[in-house]
PDB file of C-alpha atoms in Angstrom:
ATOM      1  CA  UNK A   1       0.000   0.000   0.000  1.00 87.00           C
ATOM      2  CA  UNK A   2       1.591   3.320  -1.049  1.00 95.00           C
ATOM      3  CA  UNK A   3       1.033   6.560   1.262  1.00 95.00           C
ATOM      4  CA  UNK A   4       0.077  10.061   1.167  1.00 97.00           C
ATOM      5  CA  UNK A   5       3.004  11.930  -0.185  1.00 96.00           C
ATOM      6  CA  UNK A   6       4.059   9.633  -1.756  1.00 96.00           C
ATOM      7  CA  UNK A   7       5.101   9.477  -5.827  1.00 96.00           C
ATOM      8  CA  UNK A   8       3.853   7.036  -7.874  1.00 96.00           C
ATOM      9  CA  UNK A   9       3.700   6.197 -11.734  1.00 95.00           C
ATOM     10  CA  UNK A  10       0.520   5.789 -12.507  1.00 92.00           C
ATOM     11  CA  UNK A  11       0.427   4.396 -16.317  1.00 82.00           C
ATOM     12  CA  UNK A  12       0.002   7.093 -19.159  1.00 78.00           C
ATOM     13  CA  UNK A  13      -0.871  10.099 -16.224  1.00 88.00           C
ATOM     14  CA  UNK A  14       3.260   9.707 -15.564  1.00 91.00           C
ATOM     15  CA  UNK A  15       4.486  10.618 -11.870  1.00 95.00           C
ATOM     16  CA  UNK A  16       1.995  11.571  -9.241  1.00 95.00           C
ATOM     17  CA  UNK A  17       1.802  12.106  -5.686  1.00 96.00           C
ATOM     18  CA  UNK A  18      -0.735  10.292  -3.214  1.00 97.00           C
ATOM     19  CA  UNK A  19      -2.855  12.966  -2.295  1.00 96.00           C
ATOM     20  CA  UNK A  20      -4.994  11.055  -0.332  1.00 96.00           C
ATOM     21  CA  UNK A  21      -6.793   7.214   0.243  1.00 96.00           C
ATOM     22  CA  UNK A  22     -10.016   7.337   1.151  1.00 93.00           C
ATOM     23  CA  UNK A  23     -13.734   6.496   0.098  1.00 92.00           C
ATOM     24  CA  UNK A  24     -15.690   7.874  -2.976  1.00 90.00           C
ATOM     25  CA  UNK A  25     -18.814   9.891  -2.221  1.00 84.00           C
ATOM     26  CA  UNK A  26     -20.104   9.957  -5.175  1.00 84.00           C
ATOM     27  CA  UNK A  27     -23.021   8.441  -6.868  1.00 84.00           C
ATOM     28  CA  UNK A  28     -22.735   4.545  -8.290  1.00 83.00           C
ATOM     29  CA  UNK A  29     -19.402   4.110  -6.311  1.00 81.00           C
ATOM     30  CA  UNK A  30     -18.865   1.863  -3.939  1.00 82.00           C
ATOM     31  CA  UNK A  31     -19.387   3.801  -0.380  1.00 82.00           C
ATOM     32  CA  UNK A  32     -16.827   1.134   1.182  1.00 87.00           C
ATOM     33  CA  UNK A  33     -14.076   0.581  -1.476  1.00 91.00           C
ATOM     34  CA  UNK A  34     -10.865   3.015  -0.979  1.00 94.00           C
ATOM     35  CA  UNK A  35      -9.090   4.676  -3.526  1.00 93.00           C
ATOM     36  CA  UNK A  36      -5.804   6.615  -3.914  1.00 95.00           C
ATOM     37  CA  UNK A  37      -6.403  10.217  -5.209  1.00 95.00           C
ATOM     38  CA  UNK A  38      -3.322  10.782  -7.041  1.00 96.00           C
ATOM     39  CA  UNK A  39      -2.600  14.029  -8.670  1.00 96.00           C
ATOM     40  CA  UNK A  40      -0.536  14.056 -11.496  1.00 95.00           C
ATOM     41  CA  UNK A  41       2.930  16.196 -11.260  1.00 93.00           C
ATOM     42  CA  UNK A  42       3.002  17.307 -14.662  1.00 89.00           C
ATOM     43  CA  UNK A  43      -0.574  17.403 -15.878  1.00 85.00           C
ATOM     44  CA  UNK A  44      -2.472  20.296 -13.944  1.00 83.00           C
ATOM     45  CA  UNK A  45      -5.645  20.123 -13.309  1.00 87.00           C
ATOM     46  CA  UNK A  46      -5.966  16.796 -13.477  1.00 92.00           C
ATOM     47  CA  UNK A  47      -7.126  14.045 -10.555  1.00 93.00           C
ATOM     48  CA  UNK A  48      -6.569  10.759 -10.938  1.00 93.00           C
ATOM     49  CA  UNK A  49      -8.933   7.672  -8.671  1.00 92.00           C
ATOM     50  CA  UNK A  50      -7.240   4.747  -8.415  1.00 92.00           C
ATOM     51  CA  UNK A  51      -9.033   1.677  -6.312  1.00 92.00           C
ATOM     52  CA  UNK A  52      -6.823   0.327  -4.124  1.00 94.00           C
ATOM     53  CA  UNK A  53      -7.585  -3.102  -5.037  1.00 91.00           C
ATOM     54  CA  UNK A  54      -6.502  -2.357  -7.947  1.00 85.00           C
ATOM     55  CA  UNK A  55      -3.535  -0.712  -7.847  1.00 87.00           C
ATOM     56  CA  UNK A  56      -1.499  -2.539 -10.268  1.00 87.00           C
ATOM     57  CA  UNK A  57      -1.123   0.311 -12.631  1.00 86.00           C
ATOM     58  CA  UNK A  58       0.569   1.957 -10.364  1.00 94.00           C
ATOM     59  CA  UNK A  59       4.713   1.293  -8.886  1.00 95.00           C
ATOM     60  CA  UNK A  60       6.947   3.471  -6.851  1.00 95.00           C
ATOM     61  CA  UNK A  61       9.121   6.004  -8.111  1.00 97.00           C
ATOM     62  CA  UNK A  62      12.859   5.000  -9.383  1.00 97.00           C
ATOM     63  CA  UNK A  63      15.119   5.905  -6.394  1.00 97.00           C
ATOM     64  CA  UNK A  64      17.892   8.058  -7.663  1.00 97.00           C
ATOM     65  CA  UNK A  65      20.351   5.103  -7.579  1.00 97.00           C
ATOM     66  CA  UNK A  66      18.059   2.963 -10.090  1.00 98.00           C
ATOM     67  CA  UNK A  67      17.562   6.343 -12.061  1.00 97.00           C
ATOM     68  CA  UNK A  68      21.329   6.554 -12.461  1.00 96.00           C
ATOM     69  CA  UNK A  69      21.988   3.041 -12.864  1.00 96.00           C
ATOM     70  CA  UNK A  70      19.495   3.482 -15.981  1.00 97.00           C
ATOM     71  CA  UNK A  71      20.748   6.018 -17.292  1.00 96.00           C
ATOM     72  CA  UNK A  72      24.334   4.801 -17.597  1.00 94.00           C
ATOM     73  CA  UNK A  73      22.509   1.603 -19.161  1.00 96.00           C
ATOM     74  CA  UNK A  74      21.063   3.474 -22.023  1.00 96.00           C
ATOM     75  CA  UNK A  75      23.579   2.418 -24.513  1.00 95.00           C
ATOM     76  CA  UNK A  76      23.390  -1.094 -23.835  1.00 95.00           C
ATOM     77  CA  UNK A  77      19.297  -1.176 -23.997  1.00 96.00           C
ATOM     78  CA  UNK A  78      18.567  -2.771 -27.460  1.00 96.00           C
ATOM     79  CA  UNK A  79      16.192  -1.153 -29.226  1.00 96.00           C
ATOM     80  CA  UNK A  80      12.696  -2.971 -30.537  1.00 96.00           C
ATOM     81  CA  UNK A  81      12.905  -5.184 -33.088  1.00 93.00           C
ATOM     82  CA  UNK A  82       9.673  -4.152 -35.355  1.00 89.00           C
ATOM     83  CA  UNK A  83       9.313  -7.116 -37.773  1.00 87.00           C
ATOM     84  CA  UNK A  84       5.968  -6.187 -39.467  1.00 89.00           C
ATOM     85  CA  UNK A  85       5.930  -2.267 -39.652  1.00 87.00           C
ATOM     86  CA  UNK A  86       1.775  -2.697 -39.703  1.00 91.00           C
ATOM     87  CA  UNK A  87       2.322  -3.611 -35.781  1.00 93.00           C
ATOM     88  CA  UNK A  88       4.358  -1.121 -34.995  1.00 95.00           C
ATOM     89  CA  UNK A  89       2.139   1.119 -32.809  1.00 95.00           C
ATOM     90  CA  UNK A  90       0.940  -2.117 -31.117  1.00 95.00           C
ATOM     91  CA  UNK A  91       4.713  -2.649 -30.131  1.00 95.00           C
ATOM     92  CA  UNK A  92       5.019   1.067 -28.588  1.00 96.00           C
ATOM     93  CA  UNK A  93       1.536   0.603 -27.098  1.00 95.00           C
ATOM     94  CA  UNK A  94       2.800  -1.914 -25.203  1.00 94.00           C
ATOM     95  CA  UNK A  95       5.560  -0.861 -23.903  1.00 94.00           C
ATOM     96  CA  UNK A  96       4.205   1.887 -22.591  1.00 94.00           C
ATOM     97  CA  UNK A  97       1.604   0.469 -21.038  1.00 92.00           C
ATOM     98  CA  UNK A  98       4.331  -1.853 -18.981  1.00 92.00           C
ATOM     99  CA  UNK A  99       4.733   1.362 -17.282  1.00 92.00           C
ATOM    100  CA  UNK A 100       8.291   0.290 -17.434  1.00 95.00           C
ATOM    101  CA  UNK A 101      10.947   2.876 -17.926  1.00 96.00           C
ATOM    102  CA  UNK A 102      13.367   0.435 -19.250  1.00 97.00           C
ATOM    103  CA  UNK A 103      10.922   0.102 -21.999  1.00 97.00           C
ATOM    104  CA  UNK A 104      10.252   3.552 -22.457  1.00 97.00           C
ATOM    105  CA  UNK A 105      14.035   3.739 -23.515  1.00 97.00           C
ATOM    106  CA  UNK A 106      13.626   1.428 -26.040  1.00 97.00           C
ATOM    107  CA  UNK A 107      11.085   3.106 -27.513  1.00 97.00           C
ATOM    108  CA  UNK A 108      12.683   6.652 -27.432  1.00 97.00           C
ATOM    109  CA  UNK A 109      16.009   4.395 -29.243  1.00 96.00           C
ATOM    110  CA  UNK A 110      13.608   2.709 -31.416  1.00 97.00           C
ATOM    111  CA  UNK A 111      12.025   5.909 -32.610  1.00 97.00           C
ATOM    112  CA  UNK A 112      15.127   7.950 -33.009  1.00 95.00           C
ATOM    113  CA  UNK A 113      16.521   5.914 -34.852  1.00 95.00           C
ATOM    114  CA  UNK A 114      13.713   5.413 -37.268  1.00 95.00           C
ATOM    115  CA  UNK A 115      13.212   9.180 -37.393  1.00 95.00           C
ATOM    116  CA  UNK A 116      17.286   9.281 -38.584  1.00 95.00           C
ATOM    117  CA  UNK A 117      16.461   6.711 -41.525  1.00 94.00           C
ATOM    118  CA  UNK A 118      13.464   8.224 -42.766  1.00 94.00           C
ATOM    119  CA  UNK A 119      15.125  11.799 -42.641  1.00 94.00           C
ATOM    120  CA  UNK A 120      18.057  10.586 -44.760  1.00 95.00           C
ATOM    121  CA  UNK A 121      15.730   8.840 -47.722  1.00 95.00           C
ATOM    122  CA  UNK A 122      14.005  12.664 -47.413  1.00 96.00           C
ATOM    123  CA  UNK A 123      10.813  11.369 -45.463  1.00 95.00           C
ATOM    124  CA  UNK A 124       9.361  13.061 -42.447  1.00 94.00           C
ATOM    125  CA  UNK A 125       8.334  11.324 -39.682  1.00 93.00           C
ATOM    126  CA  UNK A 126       4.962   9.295 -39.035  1.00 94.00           C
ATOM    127  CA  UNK A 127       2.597  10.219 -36.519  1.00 95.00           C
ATOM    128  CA  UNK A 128       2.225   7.378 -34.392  1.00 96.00           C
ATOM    129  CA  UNK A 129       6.333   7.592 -34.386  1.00 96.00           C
ATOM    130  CA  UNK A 130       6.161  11.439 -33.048  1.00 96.00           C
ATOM    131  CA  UNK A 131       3.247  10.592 -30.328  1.00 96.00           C
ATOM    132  CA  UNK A 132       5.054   7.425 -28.949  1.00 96.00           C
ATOM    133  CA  UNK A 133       8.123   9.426 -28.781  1.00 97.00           C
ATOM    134  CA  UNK A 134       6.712  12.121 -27.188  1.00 95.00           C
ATOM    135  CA  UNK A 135       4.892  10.123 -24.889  1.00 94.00           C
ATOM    136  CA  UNK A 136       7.661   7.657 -23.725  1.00 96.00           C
ATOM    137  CA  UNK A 137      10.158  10.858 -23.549  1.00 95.00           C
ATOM    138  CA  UNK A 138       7.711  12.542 -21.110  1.00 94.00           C
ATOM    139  CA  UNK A 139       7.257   9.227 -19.489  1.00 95.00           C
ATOM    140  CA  UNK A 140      10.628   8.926 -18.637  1.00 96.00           C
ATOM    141  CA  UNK A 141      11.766  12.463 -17.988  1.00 97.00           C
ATOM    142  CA  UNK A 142       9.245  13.116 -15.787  1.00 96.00           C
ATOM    143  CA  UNK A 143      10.114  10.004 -14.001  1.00 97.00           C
ATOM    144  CA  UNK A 144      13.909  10.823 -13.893  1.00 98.00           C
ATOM    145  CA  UNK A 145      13.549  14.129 -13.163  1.00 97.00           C
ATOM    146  CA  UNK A 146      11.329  13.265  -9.819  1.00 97.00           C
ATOM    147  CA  UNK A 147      13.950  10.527  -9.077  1.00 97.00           C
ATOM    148  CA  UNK A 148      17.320  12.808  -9.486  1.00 97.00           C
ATOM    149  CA  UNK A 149      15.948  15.717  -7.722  1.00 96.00           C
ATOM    150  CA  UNK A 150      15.950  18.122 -10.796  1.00 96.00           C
ATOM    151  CA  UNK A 151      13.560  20.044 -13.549  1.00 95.00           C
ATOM    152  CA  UNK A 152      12.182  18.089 -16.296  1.00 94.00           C
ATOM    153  CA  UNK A 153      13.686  20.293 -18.479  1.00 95.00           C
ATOM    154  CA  UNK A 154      16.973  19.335 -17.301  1.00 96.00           C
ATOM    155  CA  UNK A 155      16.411  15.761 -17.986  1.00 96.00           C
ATOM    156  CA  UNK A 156      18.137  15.600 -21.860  1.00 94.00           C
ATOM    157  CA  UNK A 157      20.705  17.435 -21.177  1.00 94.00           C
ATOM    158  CA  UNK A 158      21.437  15.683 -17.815  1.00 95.00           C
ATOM    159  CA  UNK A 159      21.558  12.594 -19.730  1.00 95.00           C
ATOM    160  CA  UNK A 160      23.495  13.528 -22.608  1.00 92.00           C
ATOM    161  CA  UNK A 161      26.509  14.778 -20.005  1.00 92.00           C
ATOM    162  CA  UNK A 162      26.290  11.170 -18.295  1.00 90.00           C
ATOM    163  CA  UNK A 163      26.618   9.439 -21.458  1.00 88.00           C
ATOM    164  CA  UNK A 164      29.586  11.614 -22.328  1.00 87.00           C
ATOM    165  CA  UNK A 165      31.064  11.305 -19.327  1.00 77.00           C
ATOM    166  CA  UNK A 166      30.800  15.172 -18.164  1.00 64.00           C
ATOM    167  CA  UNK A 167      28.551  14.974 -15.631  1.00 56.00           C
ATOM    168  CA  UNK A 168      29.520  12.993 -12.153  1.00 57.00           C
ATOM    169  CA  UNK A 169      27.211  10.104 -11.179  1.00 53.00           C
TER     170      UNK A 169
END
């Protein structure tokens, strides 16, 4: 059971923080089943209700040692193998819905690099590539950023140092 205060991913809503657990009163809900009211860090205005029962969409926060230890693993996680390019958003749909940052990687590697092949034949890039990327990068910076103590914003660039070495782990 996850407390108030605490952050949680919560599937597609990204990082949140346990507002509350407590009964519904509202009409056609179950008087006697608790929920977590989560509210979403980077999606204002928004509330999420999560049963408590059913709380398997959501998972704790990477510490900052697991967000570093990913991070320095990026260039070793393979990217997705897409055999049949008509299942393609099916792969990235799944990923994401792991709610698995690891996965989220290899989507954002995936992408990129089909964004650099279509780019060099002169194609731009699909939509279902540009809303799974954006997706899984907001997934995973907004995790990150929650997990290293730092802006969102700071996230790429963050990255980038570590995998060149610049910035200290």
């Amino acid at each position: 059971m996850y407390s108030v205060g605490q952050y949680v991913v919560c599937g597609n809503k990204g990082v949140c923080t346990v507002e509350d657990i407590t009964t519904l009163d509202i009409s056609g809900v179950d008087k006697g089943k608790l929920y977590y009211i989560l509210k979403p860090q980077y999606i204002t205005a928004s509330t999420v209700y999560v049963p408590v029962e059913n709380a398997s969409s959501l998972r704790e926060v990477l510490t900052r040692e697991q967000a570093e230890r990913l991070v320095s693993r990026i260039p070793e996680i393979a990217p997705l193998k897409i055999a049949n390019e008509k299942l393609v958003e099916q792969e990235y749909r799944s990923c994401m819905r792991s709610n698995d940052s690891t996965e989220w990687v290899r989507v954002i590697k995936t992408i990129h690099g089909r964004r650099q092949k279509r780019l060099q034949a002169g194609r731009k890039e699909t939509a279902v590539d540009g809303r799974y990327y954006k997706q899984a990068e907001d997934s995973l910076y907004g995790e990150l950023a929650v997990a290293l103590g730092m802006e969102r914003s700071q996230v790429c660039s963050y990255i980038a140092d570590r995998l060149q070495g610049k910035a200290p782990v």
